[in-house]
């Protein structure tokens, strides 16, 4: 799910990371959906060679997934379709956040490895090792392999999905003769989902750690080439074969794992601030005890308590049980073992509601916030006067607010009874699409605005920024005021970038969690 | 609740200080009758003209006199404050007209509501927990308010305070802090974290509170590159 401003933001990100030509190709896919190579050429009016290069860059960086489709039933020829993965584009602005997570939870070497993966999109372990060697000749390759495996084990990185899964265009996928356009859009969407599902490897494959990799870098390369020359590819021994296979495996970041981690963190901090710090600690223990990747968390009381006892000796069993209830966990018995369950989605829902209220409060004022709160808690439509009576908002003021909130697609209005203004009345409720139409769209819009403002300041100072260090010094010597302007630029961009990261917290709430 | 603006004193009681009922001219009588016929709903000036079929200047004159005789009064409609509405003096405007018990002169008496909320807030704060009955009793005993509140009115105001995140509902479990409140009885307490005006990542940047957000675009007339709000925000 995205919105018009979401697409603008995605295009801006691609433009600033890969330049305007790649952005043009990406934009074409973003706005028009999945396309064949020919279609992209036709729509972008770029040379085939260039389009090809752009698509390769986008695939390399996990922003586009290709899949092939048979042209028609019974025909063996296939066509390759390219689809854009919107979420992966937006994740690109979260790289600093993701790196920090790995640095905190694993170690700085893992962070460096992940950074290289972010820089290159997809890499084999060999390429990664070479990359690390090029930065530090004395690097310990065994330790590097260990760090790499920690990233895999923690599911921060994964083996890349299949490059081009095949989808058969069976009769049920084919659009029916009527309502072709509408159905085609639906079909493309289901196709895209299917393609993504088909491309994904099984969990066992995705997170299979490397074991056979030869770590002595000097000899590895020679052995490998020699083996191939000497025996031919069908004669090489099992170990070398496994090494060759492993050498070719491409790895990439597993964004979903980072999102899961950020979601858990958001829930913990929400409960700490709304209840007590202990509530945060106890929820964290529950989450840490669960290895599942979904939002449903379940652990036995003993596991949770054991986890807490290791860190927070002062909590008693009674107290932990009581706080688990306060957090909103459901208790159940399996035999004689007590289990606690919570769906993080419910905490996110409460938290999202509060973020919405904050936005309404600041944009439309206290009365509007009361009205919004009433309608969202009661979750049913109310008549104009009734709302005004329940919220103690003056009837005239309420009507003006209703109009504003309705105009911004936050409220839905339903006229009831006579159309005569004096006799009929209106029912109001929170619009079902408010979350995406108003909140998400405006957050994307603001993010795009911040991005554009960063670009604007960059362009303004580009001449100076691009100077060599020496030329910069020279210029500052001749024009000392230039230095001040530059310092102001640095501060400005810092503020804008920090704001963008803060704003991203809301994007996560409204889109990713 | 403030008292009605012009309390009805009885016919002629204030008319020229005398006690006699004024003799009405036929037009005045007609106008008075149609207005009185509408009871506590009152009547718009335009409707009086249509219904009596009397020319405008005569209606205007009749209304002026009837008002002077204290037989009718003008009232403010809660929705349409700009239009003239009249009612026979012996009636109090219906809730649809006045806006209900919390309204005075066609507008919500916010000062009154605020004072009541503050009184209740302080009381709950002092007692930790309080039931509706305790609150109602306390409000009555303060003597600040000239009216007796019904339980429903107190519940309404408490709900509004919940919506403002001042208080929350709770249930007594018999612990000391609940005082003498029976176990299981519904009561109210102050909310731990009061609403603060701290924004979030959206409202703390200019666009988050900007009225032009909808019309702002990279190449538009209003654009982030030329935005004065940004200029101001980033001028340090
Ligand atoms: S850039 Fe400026 S004008 Fe545009 S939405 Fe933001 S604050 Fe408003």
mmCIF file with all atom_site columns, N, CA and C in Angstrom, chain A residues 50-113:
data_model
loop_
_atom_site.group_PDB
_atom_site.id
_atom_site.type_symbol
_atom_site.label_atom_id
_atom_site.label_alt_id
_atom_site.label_comp_id
_atom_site.label_asym_id
_atom_site.label_entity_id
_atom_site.label_seq_id
_atom_site.pdbx_PDB_ins_code
_atom_site.Cartn_x
_atom_site.Cartn_y
_atom_site.Cartn_z
_atom_site.occupancy
_atom_site.B_iso_or_equiv
_atom_site.pdbx_formal_charge
_atom_site.auth_seq_id
_atom_site.auth_comp_id
_atom_site.auth_asym_id
_atom_site.auth_atom_id
_atom_site.pdbx_PDB_model_num
ATOM 1   N N  . UNK A 1 50  ? 20.660 1.359   -22.219 1.00 0.00 ? 50  UNK A N  1
ATOM 2   C CA . UNK A 1 50  ? 20.595 2.128   -20.959 1.00 0.00 ? 50  UNK A CA 1
ATOM 3   C C  . UNK A 1 50  ? 19.543 1.535   -20.028 1.00 0.00 ? 50  UNK A C  1
ATOM 4   N N  . UNK A 1 51  ? 18.380 1.210   -20.608 1.00 0.00 ? 51  UNK A N  1
ATOM 5   C CA . UNK A 1 51  ? 17.306 0.628   -19.792 1.00 0.00 ? 51  UNK A CA 1
ATOM 6   C C  . UNK A 1 51  ? 17.808 -0.645  -19.130 1.00 0.00 ? 51  UNK A C  1
ATOM 7   N N  . UNK A 1 52  ? 18.550 -1.447  -19.913 1.00 0.00 ? 52  UNK A N  1
ATOM 8   C CA . UNK A 1 52  ? 19.062 -2.708  -19.387 1.00 0.00 ? 52  UNK A CA 1
ATOM 9   C C  . UNK A 1 52  ? 19.964 -2.430  -18.178 1.00 0.00 ? 52  UNK A C  1
ATOM 10  N N  . UNK A 1 53  ? 20.864 -1.493  -18.346 1.00 0.00 ? 53  UNK A N  1
ATOM 11  C CA . UNK A 1 53  ? 21.788 -1.168  -17.253 1.00 0.00 ? 53  UNK A CA 1
ATOM 12  C C  . UNK A 1 53  ? 21.028 -0.713  -16.012 1.00 0.00 ? 53  UNK A C  1
ATOM 13  N N  . UNK A 1 54  ? 20.035 0.134   -16.251 1.00 0.00 ? 54  UNK A N  1
ATOM 14  C CA . UNK A 1 54  ? 19.254 0.652   -15.116 1.00 0.00 ? 54  UNK A CA 1
ATOM 15  C C  . UNK A 1 54  ? 18.547 -0.481  -14.389 1.00 0.00 ? 54  UNK A C  1
ATOM 16  N N  . UNK A 1 55  ? 17.968 -1.401  -15.184 1.00 0.00 ? 55  UNK A N  1
ATOM 17  C CA . UNK A 1 55  ? 17.248 -2.519  -14.548 1.00 0.00 ? 55  UNK A CA 1
ATOM 18  C C  . UNK A 1 55  ? 18.216 -3.384  -13.745 1.00 0.00 ? 55  UNK A C  1
ATOM 19  N N  . UNK A 1 56  ? 19.422 -3.568  -14.287 1.00 0.00 ? 56  UNK A N  1
ATOM 20  C CA . UNK A 1 56  ? 20.415 -4.372  -13.559 1.00 0.00 ? 56  UNK A CA 1
ATOM 21  C C  . UNK A 1 56  ? 20.749 -3.706  -12.219 1.00 0.00 ? 56  UNK A C  1
ATOM 22  N N  . UNK A 1 57  ? 20.939 -2.387  -12.253 1.00 0.00 ? 57  UNK A N  1
ATOM 23  C CA . UNK A 1 57  ? 21.241 -1.672  -11.005 1.00 0.00 ? 57  UNK A CA 1
ATOM 24  C C  . UNK A 1 57  ? 20.099 -1.860  -10.004 1.00 0.00 ? 57  UNK A C  1
ATOM 25  N N  . UNK A 1 58  ? 18.878 -1.706  -10.496 1.00 0.00 ? 58  UNK A N  1
ATOM 26  C CA . UNK A 1 58  ? 17.720 -1.805  -9.596  1.00 0.00 ? 58  UNK A CA 1
ATOM 27  C C  . UNK A 1 58  ? 17.563 -3.222  -9.043  1.00 0.00 ? 58  UNK A C  1
ATOM 28  N N  . UNK A 1 59  ? 17.866 -4.221  -9.876  1.00 0.00 ? 59  UNK A N  1
ATOM 29  C CA . UNK A 1 59  ? 17.776 -5.609  -9.402  1.00 0.00 ? 59  UNK A CA 1
ATOM 30  C C  . UNK A 1 59  ? 18.893 -5.879  -8.396  1.00 0.00 ? 59  UNK A C  1
ATOM 31  N N  . UNK A 1 60  ? 20.092 -5.430  -8.748  1.00 0.00 ? 60  UNK A N  1
ATOM 32  C CA . UNK A 1 60  ? 21.247 -5.616  -7.857  1.00 0.00 ? 60  UNK A CA 1
ATOM 33  C C  . UNK A 1 60  ? 20.954 -5.048  -6.460  1.00 0.00 ? 60  UNK A C  1
ATOM 34  N N  . UNK A 1 61  ? 20.216 -3.936  -6.441  1.00 0.00 ? 61  UNK A N  1
ATOM 35  C CA . UNK A 1 61  ? 19.920 -3.300  -5.153  1.00 0.00 ? 61  UNK A CA 1
ATOM 36  C C  . UNK A 1 61  ? 18.549 -3.683  -4.605  1.00 0.00 ? 61  UNK A C  1
ATOM 37  N N  . UNK A 1 62  ? 18.003 -4.759  -5.124  1.00 0.00 ? 62  UNK A N  1
ATOM 38  C CA . UNK A 1 62  ? 16.770 -5.350  -4.586  1.00 0.00 ? 62  UNK A CA 1
ATOM 39  C C  . UNK A 1 62  ? 15.548 -4.443  -4.690  1.00 0.00 ? 62  UNK A C  1
ATOM 40  N N  . UNK A 1 63  ? 15.598 -3.501  -5.625  1.00 0.00 ? 63  UNK A N  1
ATOM 41  C CA . UNK A 1 63  ? 14.444 -2.616  -5.782  1.00 0.00 ? 63  UNK A CA 1
ATOM 42  C C  . UNK A 1 63  ? 13.507 -3.141  -6.867  1.00 0.00 ? 63  UNK A C  1
ATOM 43  N N  . UNK A 1 64  ? 14.008 -4.035  -7.696  1.00 0.00 ? 64  UNK A N  1
ATOM 44  C CA . UNK A 1 64  ? 13.172 -4.611  -8.755  1.00 0.00 ? 64  UNK A CA 1
ATOM 45  C C  . UNK A 1 64  ? 13.335 -6.127  -8.734  1.00 0.00 ? 64  UNK A C  1
ATOM 46  N N  . UNK A 1 65  ? 12.238 -6.824  -8.958  1.00 0.00 ? 65  UNK A N  1
ATOM 47  C CA . UNK A 1 65  ? 12.281 -8.291  -9.066  1.00 0.00 ? 65  UNK A CA 1
ATOM 48  C C  . UNK A 1 65  ? 11.736 -8.649  -10.444 1.00 0.00 ? 65  UNK A C  1
ATOM 49  N N  . UNK A 1 66  ? 12.452 -9.548  -11.121 1.00 0.00 ? 66  UNK A N  1
ATOM 50  C CA . UNK A 1 66  ? 11.956 -9.996  -12.431 1.00 0.00 ? 66  UNK A CA 1
ATOM 51  C C  . UNK A 1 66  ? 11.231 -11.325 -12.257 1.00 0.00 ? 66  UNK A C  1
ATOM 52  N N  . UNK A 1 67  ? 10.267 -11.573 -13.111 1.00 0.00 ? 67  UNK A N  1
ATOM 53  C CA . UNK A 1 67  ? 9.667  -12.908 -13.160 1.00 0.00 ? 67  UNK A CA 1
ATOM 54  C C  . UNK A 1 67  ? 9.244  -13.186 -14.591 1.00 0.00 ? 67  UNK A C  1
ATOM 55  N N  . UNK A 1 68  ? 9.189  -14.468 -14.940 1.00 0.00 ? 68  UNK A N  1
ATOM 56  C CA . UNK A 1 68  ? 8.808  -14.745 -16.325 1.00 0.00 ? 68  UNK A CA 1
ATOM 57  C C  . UNK A 1 68  ? 7.442  -15.405 -16.373 1.00 0.00 ? 68  UNK A C  1
ATOM 58  N N  . UNK A 1 69  ? 6.812  -15.131 -17.476 1.00 0.00 ? 69  UNK A N  1
ATOM 59  C CA . UNK A 1 69  ? 5.421  -15.526 -17.650 1.00 0.00 ? 69  UNK A CA 1
ATOM 60  C C  . UNK A 1 69  ? 5.298  -16.127 -19.046 1.00 0.00 ? 69  UNK A C  1
ATOM 61  N N  . UNK A 1 70  ? 4.531  -17.212 -19.180 1.00 0.00 ? 70  UNK A N  1
ATOM 62  C CA . UNK A 1 70  ? 4.373  -17.728 -20.547 1.00 0.00 ? 70  UNK A CA 1
ATOM 63  C C  . UNK A 1 70  ? 3.439  -16.784 -21.296 1.00 0.00 ? 70  UNK A C  1
ATOM 64  N N  . UNK A 1 71  ? 3.770  -16.558 -22.562 1.00 0.00 ? 71  UNK A N  1
ATOM 65  C CA . UNK A 1 71  ? 3.033  -15.547 -23.335 1.00 0.00 ? 71  UNK A CA 1
ATOM 66  C C  . UNK A 1 71  ? 1.552  -15.863 -23.451 1.00 0.00 ? 71  UNK A C  1
ATOM 67  N N  . UNK A 1 72  ? 1.245  -17.107 -23.716 1.00 0.00 ? 72  UNK A N  1
ATOM 68  C CA . UNK A 1 72  ? -0.163 -17.531 -23.802 1.00 0.00 ? 72  UNK A CA 1
ATOM 69  C C  . UNK A 1 72  ? -0.207 -19.012 -23.545 1.00 0.00 ? 72  UNK A C  1
ATOM 70  N N  . UNK A 1 73  ? -1.401 -19.491 -23.304 1.00 0.00 ? 73  UNK A N  1
ATOM 71  C CA . UNK A 1 73  ? -1.532 -20.911 -22.994 1.00 0.00 ? 73  UNK A CA 1
ATOM 72  C C  . UNK A 1 73  ? -1.060 -21.762 -24.171 1.00 0.00 ? 73  UNK A C  1
ATOM 73  N N  . UNK A 1 74  ? -0.305 -22.745 -23.858 1.00 0.00 ? 74  UNK A N  1
ATOM 74  C CA . UNK A 1 74  ? 0.148  -23.668 -24.898 1.00 0.00 ? 74  UNK A CA 1
ATOM 75  C C  . UNK A 1 74  ? 1.370  -23.181 -25.657 1.00 0.00 ? 74  UNK A C  1
ATOM 76  N N  . UNK A 1 75  ? 1.736  -21.899 -25.469 1.00 0.00 ? 75  UNK A N  1
ATOM 77  C CA . UNK A 1 75  ? 2.902  -21.376 -26.189 1.00 0.00 ? 75  UNK A CA 1
ATOM 78  C C  . UNK A 1 75  ? 4.102  -21.479 -25.252 1.00 0.00 ? 75  UNK A C  1
ATOM 79  N N  . UNK A 1 76  ? 5.198  -21.982 -25.771 1.00 0.00 ? 76  UNK A N  1
ATOM 80  C CA . UNK A 1 76  ? 6.325  -22.225 -24.871 1.00 0.00 ? 76  UNK A CA 1
ATOM 81  C C  . UNK A 1 76  ? 7.134  -20.950 -24.604 1.00 0.00 ? 76  UNK A C  1
ATOM 82  N N  . UNK A 1 77  ? 6.974  -19.946 -25.454 1.00 0.00 ? 77  UNK A N  1
ATOM 83  C CA . UNK A 1 77  ? 7.766  -18.717 -25.293 1.00 0.00 ? 77  UNK A CA 1
ATOM 84  C C  . UNK A 1 77  ? 7.371  -17.977 -24.009 1.00 0.00 ? 77  UNK A C  1
ATOM 85  N N  . UNK A 1 78  ? 8.354  -17.442 -23.337 1.00 0.00 ? 78  UNK A N  1
ATOM 86  C CA . UNK A 1 78  ? 8.027  -16.694 -22.111 1.00 0.00 ? 78  UNK A CA 1
ATOM 87  C C  . UNK A 1 78  ? 8.418  -15.225 -22.259 1.00 0.00 ? 78  UNK A C  1
ATOM 88  N N  . UNK A 1 79  ? 7.833  -14.423 -21.386 1.00 0.00 ? 79  UNK A N  1
ATOM 89  C CA . UNK A 1 79  ? 8.170  -13.005 -21.404 1.00 0.00 ? 79  UNK A CA 1
ATOM 90  C C  . UNK A 1 79  ? 8.610  -12.624 -19.982 1.00 0.00 ? 79  UNK A C  1
ATOM 91  N N  . UNK A 1 80  ? 9.625  -11.751 -19.912 1.00 0.00 ? 80  UNK A N  1
ATOM 92  C CA . UNK A 1 80  ? 10.102 -11.356 -18.582 1.00 0.00 ? 80  UNK A CA 1
ATOM 93  C C  . UNK A 1 80  ? 9.446  -10.057 -18.156 1.00 0.00 ? 80  UNK A C  1
ATOM 94  N N  . UNK A 1 81  ? 8.924  -10.059 -16.956 1.00 0.00 ? 81  UNK A N  1
ATOM 95  C CA . UNK A 1 81  ? 8.250  -8.869  -16.426 1.00 0.00 ? 81  UNK A CA 1
ATOM 96  C C  . UNK A 1 81  ? 9.104  -8.316  -15.288 1.00 0.00 ? 81  UNK A C  1
ATOM 97  N N  . UNK A 1 82  ? 9.179  -7.000  -15.206 1.00 0.00 ? 82  UNK A N  1
ATOM 98  C CA . UNK A 1 82  ? 9.932  -6.368  -14.119 1.00 0.00 ? 82  UNK A CA 1
ATOM 99  C C  . UNK A 1 82  ? 8.961  -5.657  -13.191 1.00 0.00 ? 82  UNK A C  1
ATOM 100 N N  . UNK A 1 83  ? 9.083  -5.954  -11.926 1.00 0.00 ? 83  UNK A N  1
ATOM 101 C CA . UNK A 1 83  ? 8.202  -5.238  -10.989 1.00 0.00 ? 83  UNK A CA 1
ATOM 102 C C  . UNK A 1 83  ? 9.050  -4.569  -9.916  1.00 0.00 ? 83  UNK A C  1
ATOM 103 N N  . UNK A 1 84  ? 8.557  -3.412  -9.486  1.00 0.00 ? 84  UNK A N  1
ATOM 104 C CA . UNK A 1 84  ? 9.313  -2.647  -8.513  1.00 0.00 ? 84  UNK A CA 1
ATOM 105 C C  . UNK A 1 84  ? 8.888  -3.079  -7.106  1.00 0.00 ? 84  UNK A C  1
ATOM 106 N N  . UNK A 1 85  ? 9.841  -3.100  -6.176  1.00 0.00 ? 85  UNK A N  1
ATOM 107 C CA . UNK A 1 85  ? 9.477  -3.423  -4.785  1.00 0.00 ? 85  UNK A CA 1
ATOM 108 C C  . UNK A 1 85  ? 9.581  -2.134  -3.982  1.00 0.00 ? 85  UNK A C  1
ATOM 109 N N  . UNK A 1 86  ? 8.444  -1.481  -3.862  1.00 0.00 ? 86  UNK A N  1
ATOM 110 C CA . UNK A 1 86  ? 8.371  -0.151  -3.251  1.00 0.00 ? 86  UNK A CA 1
ATOM 111 C C  . UNK A 1 86  ? 9.010  -0.127  -1.861  1.00 0.00 ? 86  UNK A C  1
ATOM 112 N N  . UNK A 1 87  ? 8.645  -1.092  -1.025  1.00 0.00 ? 87  UNK A N  1
ATOM 113 C CA . UNK A 1 87  ? 9.135  -1.082  0.361   1.00 0.00 ? 87  UNK A CA 1
ATOM 114 C C  . UNK A 1 87  ? 10.665 -1.087  0.426   1.00 0.00 ? 87  UNK A C  1
ATOM 115 N N  . UNK A 1 88  ? 11.284 -1.862  -0.478  1.00 0.00 ? 88  UNK A N  1
ATOM 116 C CA . UNK A 1 88  ? 12.743 -1.938  -0.431  1.00 0.00 ? 88  UNK A CA 1
ATOM 117 C C  . UNK A 1 88  ? 13.394 -0.608  -0.784  1.00 0.00 ? 88  UNK A C  1
ATOM 118 N N  . UNK A 1 89  ? 12.696 0.194   -1.573  1.00 0.00 ? 89  UNK A N  1
ATOM 119 C CA . UNK A 1 89  ? 13.237 1.523   -1.900  1.00 0.00 ? 89  UNK A CA 1
ATOM 120 C C  . UNK A 1 89  ? 13.196 2.402   -0.654  1.00 0.00 ? 89  UNK A C  1
ATOM 121 N N  . UNK A 1 90  ? 12.057 2.390   0.023   1.00 0.00 ? 90  UNK A N  1
ATOM 122 C CA . UNK A 1 90  ? 11.919 3.226   1.223   1.00 0.00 ? 90  UNK A CA 1
ATOM 123 C C  . UNK A 1 90  ? 12.911 2.770   2.304   1.00 0.00 ? 90  UNK A C  1
ATOM 124 N N  . UNK A 1 91  ? 13.152 1.453   2.390   1.00 0.00 ? 91  UNK A N  1
ATOM 125 C CA . UNK A 1 91  ? 14.112 0.960   3.393   1.00 0.00 ? 91  UNK A CA 1
ATOM 126 C C  . UNK A 1 91  ? 15.490 1.593   3.208   1.00 0.00 ? 91  UNK A C  1
ATOM 127 N N  . UNK A 1 92  ? 15.795 2.049   2.004   1.00 0.00 ? 92  UNK A N  1
ATOM 128 C CA . UNK A 1 92  ? 17.127 2.611   1.754   1.00 0.00 ? 92  UNK A CA 1
ATOM 129 C C  . UNK A 1 92  ? 17.417 3.819   2.634   1.00 0.00 ? 92  UNK A C  1
ATOM 130 N N  . UNK A 1 93  ? 16.351 4.565   2.999   1.00 0.00 ? 93  UNK A N  1
ATOM 131 C CA . UNK A 1 93  ? 16.642 5.727   3.854   1.00 0.00 ? 93  UNK A CA 1
ATOM 132 C C  . UNK A 1 93  ? 16.814 5.303   5.317   1.00 0.00 ? 93  UNK A C  1
ATOM 133 N N  . UNK A 1 94  ? 16.611 4.003   5.568   1.00 0.00 ? 94  UNK A N  1
ATOM 134 C CA . UNK A 1 94  ? 16.735 3.514   6.951   1.00 0.00 ? 94  UNK A CA 1
ATOM 135 C C  . UNK A 1 94  ? 18.074 2.841   7.193   1.00 0.00 ? 94  UNK A C  1
ATOM 136 N N  . UNK A 1 95  ? 18.959 2.824   6.211   1.00 0.00 ? 95  UNK A N  1
ATOM 137 C CA . UNK A 1 95  ? 20.232 2.127   6.385   1.00 0.00 ? 95  UNK A CA 1
ATOM 138 C C  . UNK A 1 95  ? 20.966 2.531   7.672   1.00 0.00 ? 95  UNK A C  1
ATOM 139 N N  . UNK A 1 96  ? 21.065 3.841   7.985   1.00 0.00 ? 96  UNK A N  1
ATOM 140 C CA . UNK A 1 96  ? 21.775 4.195   9.223   1.00 0.00 ? 96  UNK A CA 1
ATOM 141 C C  . UNK A 1 96  ? 21.147 3.535   10.454  1.00 0.00 ? 96  UNK A C  1
ATOM 142 N N  . UNK A 1 97  ? 19.796 3.477   10.464  1.00 0.00 ? 97  UNK A N  1
ATOM 143 C CA . UNK A 1 97  ? 19.091 2.839   11.583  1.00 0.00 ? 97  UNK A CA 1
ATOM 144 C C  . UNK A 1 97  ? 19.444 1.370   11.661  1.00 0.00 ? 97  UNK A C  1
ATOM 145 N N  . UNK A 1 98  ? 19.416 0.692   10.510  1.00 0.00 ? 98  UNK A N  1
ATOM 146 C CA . UNK A 1 98  ? 19.676 -0.752  10.470  1.00 0.00 ? 98  UNK A CA 1
ATOM 147 C C  . UNK A 1 98  ? 21.110 -1.050  10.917  1.00 0.00 ? 98  UNK A C  1
ATOM 148 N N  . UNK A 1 99  ? 22.044 -0.205  10.467  1.00 0.00 ? 99  UNK A N  1
ATOM 149 C CA . UNK A 1 99  ? 23.453 -0.426  10.835  1.00 0.00 ? 99  UNK A CA 1
ATOM 150 C C  . UNK A 1 99  ? 23.639 -0.303  12.339  1.00 0.00 ? 99  UNK A C  1
ATOM 151 N N  . UNK A 1 100 ? 22.943 0.664   12.906  1.00 0.00 ? 100 UNK A N  1
ATOM 152 C CA . UNK A 1 100 ? 23.065 0.879   14.347  1.00 0.00 ? 100 UNK A CA 1
ATOM 153 C C  . UNK A 1 100 ? 22.560 -0.350  15.116  1.00 0.00 ? 100 UNK A C  1
ATOM 154 N N  . UNK A 1 101 ? 21.494 -0.943  14.633  1.00 0.00 ? 101 UNK A N  1
ATOM 155 C CA . UNK A 1 101 ? 20.942 -2.134  15.304  1.00 0.00 ? 101 UNK A CA 1
ATOM 156 C C  . UNK A 1 101 ? 21.993 -3.233  15.345  1.00 0.00 ? 101 UNK A C  1
ATOM 157 N N  . UNK A 1 102 ? 22.626 -3.457  14.178  1.00 0.00 ? 102 UNK A N  1
ATOM 158 C CA . UNK A 1 102 ? 23.616 -4.536  14.109  1.00 0.00 ? 102 UNK A CA 1
ATOM 159 C C  . UNK A 1 102 ? 24.825 -4.205  14.974  1.00 0.00 ? 102 UNK A C  1
ATOM 160 N N  . UNK A 1 103 ? 25.214 -2.962  14.993  1.00 0.00 ? 103 UNK A N  1
ATOM 161 C CA . UNK A 1 103 ? 26.366 -2.577  15.815  1.00 0.00 ? 103 UNK A CA 1
ATOM 162 C C  . UNK A 1 103 ? 26.060 -2.837  17.297  1.00 0.00 ? 103 UNK A C  1
ATOM 163 N N  . UNK A 1 104 ? 24.833 -2.488  17.698  1.00 0.00 ? 104 UNK A N  1
ATOM 164 C CA . UNK A 1 104 ? 24.476 -2.654  19.110  1.00 0.00 ? 104 UNK A CA 1
ATOM 165 C C  . UNK A 1 104 ? 24.281 -4.117  19.497  1.00 0.00 ? 104 UNK A C  1
ATOM 166 N N  . UNK A 1 105 ? 23.666 -4.868  18.614  1.00 0.00 ? 105 UNK A N  1
ATOM 167 C CA . UNK A 1 105 ? 23.313 -6.249  18.984  1.00 0.00 ? 105 UNK A CA 1
ATOM 168 C C  . UNK A 1 105 ? 24.407 -7.255  18.650  1.00 0.00 ? 105 UNK A C  1
ATOM 169 N N  . UNK A 1 106 ? 25.204 -6.970  17.613  1.00 0.00 ? 106 UNK A N  1
ATOM 170 C CA . UNK A 1 106 ? 26.274 -7.904  17.270  1.00 0.00 ? 106 UNK A CA 1
ATOM 171 C C  . UNK A 1 106 ? 27.617 -7.218  17.547  1.00 0.00 ? 106 UNK A C  1
ATOM 172 N N  . UNK A 1 107 ? 28.354 -6.882  16.508  1.00 0.00 ? 107 UNK A N  1
ATOM 173 C CA . UNK A 1 107 ? 29.596 -6.140  16.773  1.00 0.00 ? 107 UNK A CA 1
ATOM 174 C C  . UNK A 1 107 ? 29.918 -5.216  15.607  1.00 0.00 ? 107 UNK A C  1
ATOM 175 N N  . UNK A 1 108 ? 31.000 -4.478  15.730  1.00 0.00 ? 108 UNK A N  1
ATOM 176 C CA . UNK A 1 108 ? 31.256 -3.475  14.700  1.00 0.00 ? 108 UNK A CA 1
ATOM 177 C C  . UNK A 1 108 ? 31.705 -4.128  13.393  1.00 0.00 ? 108 UNK A C  1
ATOM 178 N N  . UNK A 1 109 ? 32.302 -5.327  13.485  1.00 0.00 ? 109 UNK A N  1
ATOM 179 C CA . UNK A 1 109 ? 32.689 -5.986  12.232  1.00 0.00 ? 109 UNK A CA 1
ATOM 180 C C  . UNK A 1 109 ? 31.428 -6.393  11.446  1.00 0.00 ? 109 UNK A C  1
ATOM 181 N N  . UNK A 1 110 ? 30.421 -6.859  12.169  1.00 0.00 ? 110 UNK A N  1
ATOM 182 C CA . UNK A 1 110 ? 29.158 -7.196  11.500  1.00 0.00 ? 110 UNK A CA 1
ATOM 183 C C  . UNK A 1 110 ? 28.591 -5.939  10.826  1.00 0.00 ? 110 UNK A C  1
ATOM 184 N N  . UNK A 1 111 ? 28.742 -4.836  11.525  1.00 0.00 ? 111 UNK A N  1
ATOM 185 C CA . UNK A 1 111 ? 28.222 -3.576  10.975  1.00 0.00 ? 111 UNK A CA 1
ATOM 186 C C  . UNK A 1 111 ? 28.942 -3.233  9.669   1.00 0.00 ? 111 UNK A C  1
ATOM 187 N N  . UNK A 1 112 ? 30.278 -3.427  9.668   1.00 0.00 ? 112 UNK A N  1
ATOM 188 C CA . UNK A 1 112 ? 31.042 -3.113  8.463   1.00 0.00 ? 112 UNK A CA 1
ATOM 189 C C  . UNK A 1 112 ? 30.618 -4.029  7.312   1.00 0.00 ? 112 UNK A C  1
ATOM 190 N N  . UNK A 1 113 ? 30.416 -5.298  7.628   1.00 0.00 ? 113 UNK A N  1
ATOM 191 C CA . UNK A 1 113 ? 29.983 -6.238  6.577   1.00 0.00 ? 113 UNK A CA 1
ATOM 192 C C  . UNK A 1 113 ? 28.628 -5.836  6.016   1.00 0.00 ? 113 UNK A C  1
#
